[in-house]
Tab-separated table of C-alpha atoms in Angstrom:
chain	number	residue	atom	x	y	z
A	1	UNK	CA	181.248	-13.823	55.883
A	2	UNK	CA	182.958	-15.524	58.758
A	3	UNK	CA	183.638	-13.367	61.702
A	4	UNK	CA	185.155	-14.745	65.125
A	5	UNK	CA	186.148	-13.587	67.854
A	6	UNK	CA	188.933	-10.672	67.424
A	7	UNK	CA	192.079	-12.203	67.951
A	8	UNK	CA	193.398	-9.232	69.449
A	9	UNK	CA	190.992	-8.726	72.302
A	10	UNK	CA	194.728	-8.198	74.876
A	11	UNK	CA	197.171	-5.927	73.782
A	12	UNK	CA	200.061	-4.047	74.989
A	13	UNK	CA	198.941	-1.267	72.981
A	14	UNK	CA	195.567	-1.050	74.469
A	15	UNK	CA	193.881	2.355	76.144
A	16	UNK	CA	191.513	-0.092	78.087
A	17	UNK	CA	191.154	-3.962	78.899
A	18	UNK	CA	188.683	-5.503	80.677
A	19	UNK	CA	189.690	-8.732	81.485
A	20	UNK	CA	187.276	-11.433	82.653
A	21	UNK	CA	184.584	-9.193	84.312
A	22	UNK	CA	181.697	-10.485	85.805
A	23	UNK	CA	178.856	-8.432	87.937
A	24	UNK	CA	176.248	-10.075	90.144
A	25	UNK	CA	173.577	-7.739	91.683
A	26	UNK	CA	172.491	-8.964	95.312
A	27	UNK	CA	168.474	-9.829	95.673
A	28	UNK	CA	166.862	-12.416	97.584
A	29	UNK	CA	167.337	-15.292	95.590
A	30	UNK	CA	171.278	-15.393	95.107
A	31	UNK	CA	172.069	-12.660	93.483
A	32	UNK	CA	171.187	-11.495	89.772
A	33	UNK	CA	173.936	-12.534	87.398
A	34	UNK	CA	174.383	-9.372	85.419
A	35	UNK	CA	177.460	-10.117	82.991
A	36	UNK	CA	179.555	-13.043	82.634
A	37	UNK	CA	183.297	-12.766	81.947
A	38	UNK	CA	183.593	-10.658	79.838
A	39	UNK	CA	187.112	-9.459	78.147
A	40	UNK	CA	187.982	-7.276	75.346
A	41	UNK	CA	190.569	-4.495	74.851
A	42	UNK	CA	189.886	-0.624	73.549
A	43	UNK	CA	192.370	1.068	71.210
A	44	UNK	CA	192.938	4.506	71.417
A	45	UNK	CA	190.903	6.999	68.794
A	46	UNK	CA	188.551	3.431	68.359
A	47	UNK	CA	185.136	4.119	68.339
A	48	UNK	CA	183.346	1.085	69.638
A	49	UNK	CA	179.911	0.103	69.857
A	50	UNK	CA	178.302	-2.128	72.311
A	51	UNK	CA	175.415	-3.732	71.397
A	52	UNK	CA	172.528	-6.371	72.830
A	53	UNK	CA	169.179	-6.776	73.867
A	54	UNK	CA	167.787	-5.335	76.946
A	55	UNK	CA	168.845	-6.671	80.339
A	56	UNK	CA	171.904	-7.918	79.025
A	57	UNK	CA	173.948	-5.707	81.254
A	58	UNK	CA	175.629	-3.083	78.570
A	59	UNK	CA	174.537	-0.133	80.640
A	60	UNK	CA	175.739	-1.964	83.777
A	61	UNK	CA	179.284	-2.347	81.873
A	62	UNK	CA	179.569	1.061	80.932
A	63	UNK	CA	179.521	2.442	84.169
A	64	UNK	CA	181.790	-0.718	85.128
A	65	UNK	CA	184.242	0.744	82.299
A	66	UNK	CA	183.470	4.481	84.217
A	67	UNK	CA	184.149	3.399	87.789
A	68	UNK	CA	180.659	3.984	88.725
A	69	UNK	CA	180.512	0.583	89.173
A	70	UNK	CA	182.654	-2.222	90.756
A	71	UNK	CA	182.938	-5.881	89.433
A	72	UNK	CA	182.169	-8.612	91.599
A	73	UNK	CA	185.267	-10.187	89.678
A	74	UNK	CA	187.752	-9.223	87.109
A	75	UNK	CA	189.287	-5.903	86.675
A	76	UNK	CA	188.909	-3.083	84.084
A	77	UNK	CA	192.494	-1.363	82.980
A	78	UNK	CA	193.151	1.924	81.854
A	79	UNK	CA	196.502	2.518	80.472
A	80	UNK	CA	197.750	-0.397	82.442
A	81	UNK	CA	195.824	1.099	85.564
A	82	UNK	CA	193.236	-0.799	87.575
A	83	UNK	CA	190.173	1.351	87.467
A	84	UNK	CA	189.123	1.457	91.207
A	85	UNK	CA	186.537	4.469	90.777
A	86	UNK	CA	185.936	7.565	88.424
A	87	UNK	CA	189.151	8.705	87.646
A	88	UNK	CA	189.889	12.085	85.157
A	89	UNK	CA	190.446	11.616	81.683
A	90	UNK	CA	186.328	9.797	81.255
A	91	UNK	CA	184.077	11.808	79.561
A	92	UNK	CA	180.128	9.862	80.188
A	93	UNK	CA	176.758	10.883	78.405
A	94	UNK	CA	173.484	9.471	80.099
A	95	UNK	CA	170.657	8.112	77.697
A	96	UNK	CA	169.319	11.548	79.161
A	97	UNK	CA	170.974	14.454	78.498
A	98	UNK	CA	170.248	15.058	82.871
A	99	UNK	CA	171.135	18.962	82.328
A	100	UNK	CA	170.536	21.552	85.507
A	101	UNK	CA	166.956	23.481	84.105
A	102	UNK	CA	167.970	26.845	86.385
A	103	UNK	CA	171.428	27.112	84.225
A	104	UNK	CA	171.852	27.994	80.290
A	105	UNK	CA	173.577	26.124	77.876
A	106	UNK	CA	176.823	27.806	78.124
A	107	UNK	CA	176.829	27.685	82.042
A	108	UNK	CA	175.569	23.662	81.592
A	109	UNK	CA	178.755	23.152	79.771
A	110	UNK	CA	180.886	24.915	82.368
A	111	UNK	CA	179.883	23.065	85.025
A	112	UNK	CA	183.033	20.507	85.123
A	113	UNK	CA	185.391	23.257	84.826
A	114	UNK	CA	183.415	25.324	87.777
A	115	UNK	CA	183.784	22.192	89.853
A	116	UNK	CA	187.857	22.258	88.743
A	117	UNK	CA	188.274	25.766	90.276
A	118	UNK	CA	188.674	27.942	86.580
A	119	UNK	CA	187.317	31.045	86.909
A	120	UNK	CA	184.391	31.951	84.725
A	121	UNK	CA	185.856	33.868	81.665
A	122	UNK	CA	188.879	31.015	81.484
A	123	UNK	CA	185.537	28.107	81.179
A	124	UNK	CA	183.998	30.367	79.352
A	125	UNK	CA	186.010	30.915	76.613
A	126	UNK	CA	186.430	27.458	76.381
A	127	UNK	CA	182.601	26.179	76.463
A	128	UNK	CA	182.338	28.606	73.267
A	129	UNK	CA	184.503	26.853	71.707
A	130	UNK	CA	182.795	23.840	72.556
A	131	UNK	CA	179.472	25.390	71.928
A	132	UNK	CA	180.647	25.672	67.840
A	133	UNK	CA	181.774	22.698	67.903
A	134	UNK	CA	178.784	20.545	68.740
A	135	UNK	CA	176.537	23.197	66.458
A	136	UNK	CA	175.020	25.127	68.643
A	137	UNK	CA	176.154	28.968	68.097
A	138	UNK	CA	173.359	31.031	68.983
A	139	UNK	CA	172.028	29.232	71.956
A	140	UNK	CA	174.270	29.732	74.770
A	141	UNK	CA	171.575	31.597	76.746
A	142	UNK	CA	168.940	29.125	76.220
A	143	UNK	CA	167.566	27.316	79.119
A	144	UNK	CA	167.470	23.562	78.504
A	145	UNK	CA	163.560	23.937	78.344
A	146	UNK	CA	164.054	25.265	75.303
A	147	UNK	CA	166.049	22.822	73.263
A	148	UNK	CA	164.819	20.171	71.659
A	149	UNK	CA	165.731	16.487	72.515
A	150	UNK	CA	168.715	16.802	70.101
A	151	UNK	CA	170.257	20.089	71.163
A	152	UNK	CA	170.109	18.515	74.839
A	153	UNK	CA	172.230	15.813	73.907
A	154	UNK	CA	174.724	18.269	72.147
A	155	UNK	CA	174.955	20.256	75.288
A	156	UNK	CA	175.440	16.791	77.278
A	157	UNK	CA	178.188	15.716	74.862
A	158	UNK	CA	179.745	18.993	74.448
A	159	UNK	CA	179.882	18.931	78.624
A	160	UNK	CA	181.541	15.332	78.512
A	161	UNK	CA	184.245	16.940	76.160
A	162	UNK	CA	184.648	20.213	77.942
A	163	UNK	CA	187.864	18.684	79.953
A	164	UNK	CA	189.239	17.429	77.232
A	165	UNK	CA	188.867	13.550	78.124
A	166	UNK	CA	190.883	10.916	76.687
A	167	UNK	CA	187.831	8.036	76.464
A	168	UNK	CA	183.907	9.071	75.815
A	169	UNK	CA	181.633	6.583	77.110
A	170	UNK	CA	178.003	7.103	75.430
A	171	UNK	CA	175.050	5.248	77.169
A	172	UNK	CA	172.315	5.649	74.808
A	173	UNK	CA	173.070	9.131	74.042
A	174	UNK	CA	170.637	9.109	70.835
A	175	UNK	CA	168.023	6.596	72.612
A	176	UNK	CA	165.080	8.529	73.059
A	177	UNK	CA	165.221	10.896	70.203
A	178	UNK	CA	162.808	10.014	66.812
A	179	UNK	CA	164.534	8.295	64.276
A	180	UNK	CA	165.502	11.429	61.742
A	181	UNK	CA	166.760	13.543	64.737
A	182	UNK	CA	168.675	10.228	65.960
A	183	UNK	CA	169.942	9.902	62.000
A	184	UNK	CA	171.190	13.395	62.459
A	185	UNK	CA	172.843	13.311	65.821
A	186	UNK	CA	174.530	9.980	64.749
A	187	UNK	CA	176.333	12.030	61.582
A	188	UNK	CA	177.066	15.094	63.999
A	189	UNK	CA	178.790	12.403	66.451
A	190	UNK	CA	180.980	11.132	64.260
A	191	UNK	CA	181.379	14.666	62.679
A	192	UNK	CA	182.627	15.721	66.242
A	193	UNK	CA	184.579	12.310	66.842
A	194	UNK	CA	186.412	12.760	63.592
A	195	UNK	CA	187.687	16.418	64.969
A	196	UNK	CA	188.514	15.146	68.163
A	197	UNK	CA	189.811	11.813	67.318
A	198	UNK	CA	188.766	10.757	71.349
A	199	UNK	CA	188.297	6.774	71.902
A	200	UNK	CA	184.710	6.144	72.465
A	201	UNK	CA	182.588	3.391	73.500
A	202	UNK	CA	179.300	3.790	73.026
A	203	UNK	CA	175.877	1.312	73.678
A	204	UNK	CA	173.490	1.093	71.653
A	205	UNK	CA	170.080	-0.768	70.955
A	206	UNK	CA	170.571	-0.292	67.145
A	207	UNK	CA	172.260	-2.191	64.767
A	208	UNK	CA	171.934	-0.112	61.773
A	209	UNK	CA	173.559	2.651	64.194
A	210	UNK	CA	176.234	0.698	65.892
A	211	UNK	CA	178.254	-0.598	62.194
A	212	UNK	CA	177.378	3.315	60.694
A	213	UNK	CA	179.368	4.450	63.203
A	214	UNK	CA	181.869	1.871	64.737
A	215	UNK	CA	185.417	0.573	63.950
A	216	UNK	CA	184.218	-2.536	65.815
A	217	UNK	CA	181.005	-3.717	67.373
A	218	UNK	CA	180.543	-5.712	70.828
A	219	UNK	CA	177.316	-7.589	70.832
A	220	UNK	CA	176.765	-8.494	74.509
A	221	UNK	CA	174.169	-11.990	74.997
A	222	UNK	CA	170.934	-12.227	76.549
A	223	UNK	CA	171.277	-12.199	80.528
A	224	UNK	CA	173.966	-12.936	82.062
A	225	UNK	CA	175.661	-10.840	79.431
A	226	UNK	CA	178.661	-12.371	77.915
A	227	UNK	CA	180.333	-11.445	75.011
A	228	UNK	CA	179.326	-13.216	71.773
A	229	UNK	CA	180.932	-11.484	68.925
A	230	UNK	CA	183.604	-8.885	68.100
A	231	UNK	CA	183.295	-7.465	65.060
A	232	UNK	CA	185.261	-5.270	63.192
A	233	UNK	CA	183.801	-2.887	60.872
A	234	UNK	CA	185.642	-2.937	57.670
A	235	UNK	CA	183.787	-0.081	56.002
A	236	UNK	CA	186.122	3.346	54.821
A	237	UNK	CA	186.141	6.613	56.565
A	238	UNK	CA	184.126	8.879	56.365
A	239	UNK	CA	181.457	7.045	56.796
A	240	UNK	CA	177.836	7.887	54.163
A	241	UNK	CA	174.555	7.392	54.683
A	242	UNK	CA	174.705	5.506	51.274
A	243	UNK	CA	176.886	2.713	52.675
A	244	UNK	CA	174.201	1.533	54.808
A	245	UNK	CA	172.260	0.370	51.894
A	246	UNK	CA	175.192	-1.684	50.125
A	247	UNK	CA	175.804	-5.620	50.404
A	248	UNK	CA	178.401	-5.134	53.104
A	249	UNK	CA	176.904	-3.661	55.601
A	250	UNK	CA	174.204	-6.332	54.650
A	251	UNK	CA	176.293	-8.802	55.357
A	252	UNK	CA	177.644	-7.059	58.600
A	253	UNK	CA	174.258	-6.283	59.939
A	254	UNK	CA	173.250	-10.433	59.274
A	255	UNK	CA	176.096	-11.201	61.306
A	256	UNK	CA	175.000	-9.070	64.419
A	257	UNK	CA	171.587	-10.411	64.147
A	258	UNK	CA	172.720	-14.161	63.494
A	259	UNK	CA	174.823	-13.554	66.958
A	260	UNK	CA	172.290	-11.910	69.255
A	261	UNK	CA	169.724	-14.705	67.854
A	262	UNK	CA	172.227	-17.272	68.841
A	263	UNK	CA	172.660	-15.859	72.496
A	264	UNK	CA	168.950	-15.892	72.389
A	265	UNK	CA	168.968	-19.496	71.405
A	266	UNK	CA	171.546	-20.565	74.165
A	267	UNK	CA	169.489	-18.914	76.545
A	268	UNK	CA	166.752	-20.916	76.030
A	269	UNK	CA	168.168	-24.002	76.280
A	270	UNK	CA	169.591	-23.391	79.909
């Protein structure tokens, strides 16, 4: 299979562009080159995942993409808007699910709309709605020291969505769960993405995970990060578990691995 570069990476019908960003972090010695020019565009309800190797800067462009970060150069746009800090309408999950410990689930999950001035039954009523959605009726009293890894990162998410964001940006959100919890969360995701139909970009360190889940995939080069391959996934809706073991997602999953181990392969030679 021959994938390029997606010839549609500007578009008028994009949600967000991010044209020719770069990001140097200041030390010592110059400065550490972060990411590289990078440009793409986001559609809206696309659910994209960003992948590469660690240190290549994803995390760094993710909170570029948030306005948590500025670029040293380029500009992020978000319907046609230059992104010049957090702005409403970005929902953003941590690799850790960073929930208050003093404050239940249900009162984690109101905390945006606190902040926005509803009074408590109004966030209420609508954190229970969130609380069915992510799956987890029955625990709106627990304390986060009672939830496992997974249940964290379903309160974390269903916080993130509690405001009813246009664009989800997922940092790891499944990282540091075991692999059949992370199997799990990954089919709940894209159980709750399918409802919700929000545009999401999501990093991730796993291939396997990135083309289950992704319309397209991003895979982001060793140091300076620069983007090596846009790739759209080509496999139907809804996605099943059994797809991952057919010859096309094969094929796919070569073609991620032949890109990062070409950035890997460039890198050495500079």
């Amino acid at each position: 299979m021959d994938f390029t570069l997606s010839h549609h990476n500007q578009s008028a019908n994009a949600m967000i562009e991010v044209r020719a960003v770069s990001r140097v972090f200041p030390t010592g010695n110059g400065g550490l080159r972060a990411l590289e020019k990078i440009s793409f565009s986001v559609f809206p309800q696309e659910f994209v995942c960003v992948l590469g190797p660690s240190g290549s800067g994803k995390s760094t462009l993710l909170r570029i993409l948030a306005g948590l970060l500025e670029s040293t150069s380029g500009e992020v746009r978000f319907h046609n808007q230059i992104v010049t800090g957090p702005r409403k309408g970005v929902g953003f999950v941590f690799q850790k699910s960073n929930l208050m410990p003093w404050r239940t689930v249900l009162q984690n999950i109101t905390l945006p709309l606190e902040l926005e001035g509803l009074t408590a039954l109004e966030a209420d009523e609508i954190a229970l709605a969130m609380v069915e959605l992510v799956g987890l009726k029955g625990f709106e009293q627990a304390l986060p020291r009672d939830l496992s890894g997974g249940m964290a990162q379903r309160v974390a998410i269903a916080r993130a969505l509690i405001h009813d964001p246009e664009v989800l940006l997922l940092d790891e959100p499944l990282g540091s769960l075991d692999a059949l919890t992370r199997e799990r969360m990954g089919n709940e995701l894209l159980r709750i993405w399918q409802t919700h139909k929000k545009t999401v970009v999501m990093v991730t360190h796993s291939i396997s995970e990135a083309l289950f889940l992704a319309d397209r995939v991003l895979v982001i080069s060793h140091r300076p990060g620069r983007l090596c391959l846009d790739l759209p996934v080509d496999l139907p809706r809804p996605r099943r578990e059994a797809m991952r073991y057919t010859a096309v997602f094969g094929e796919l999953t070569e073609s991620v691995r032949q890109a990062i181990g070409d950035s890997e392969t460039i890198m050495e030679g500079v």
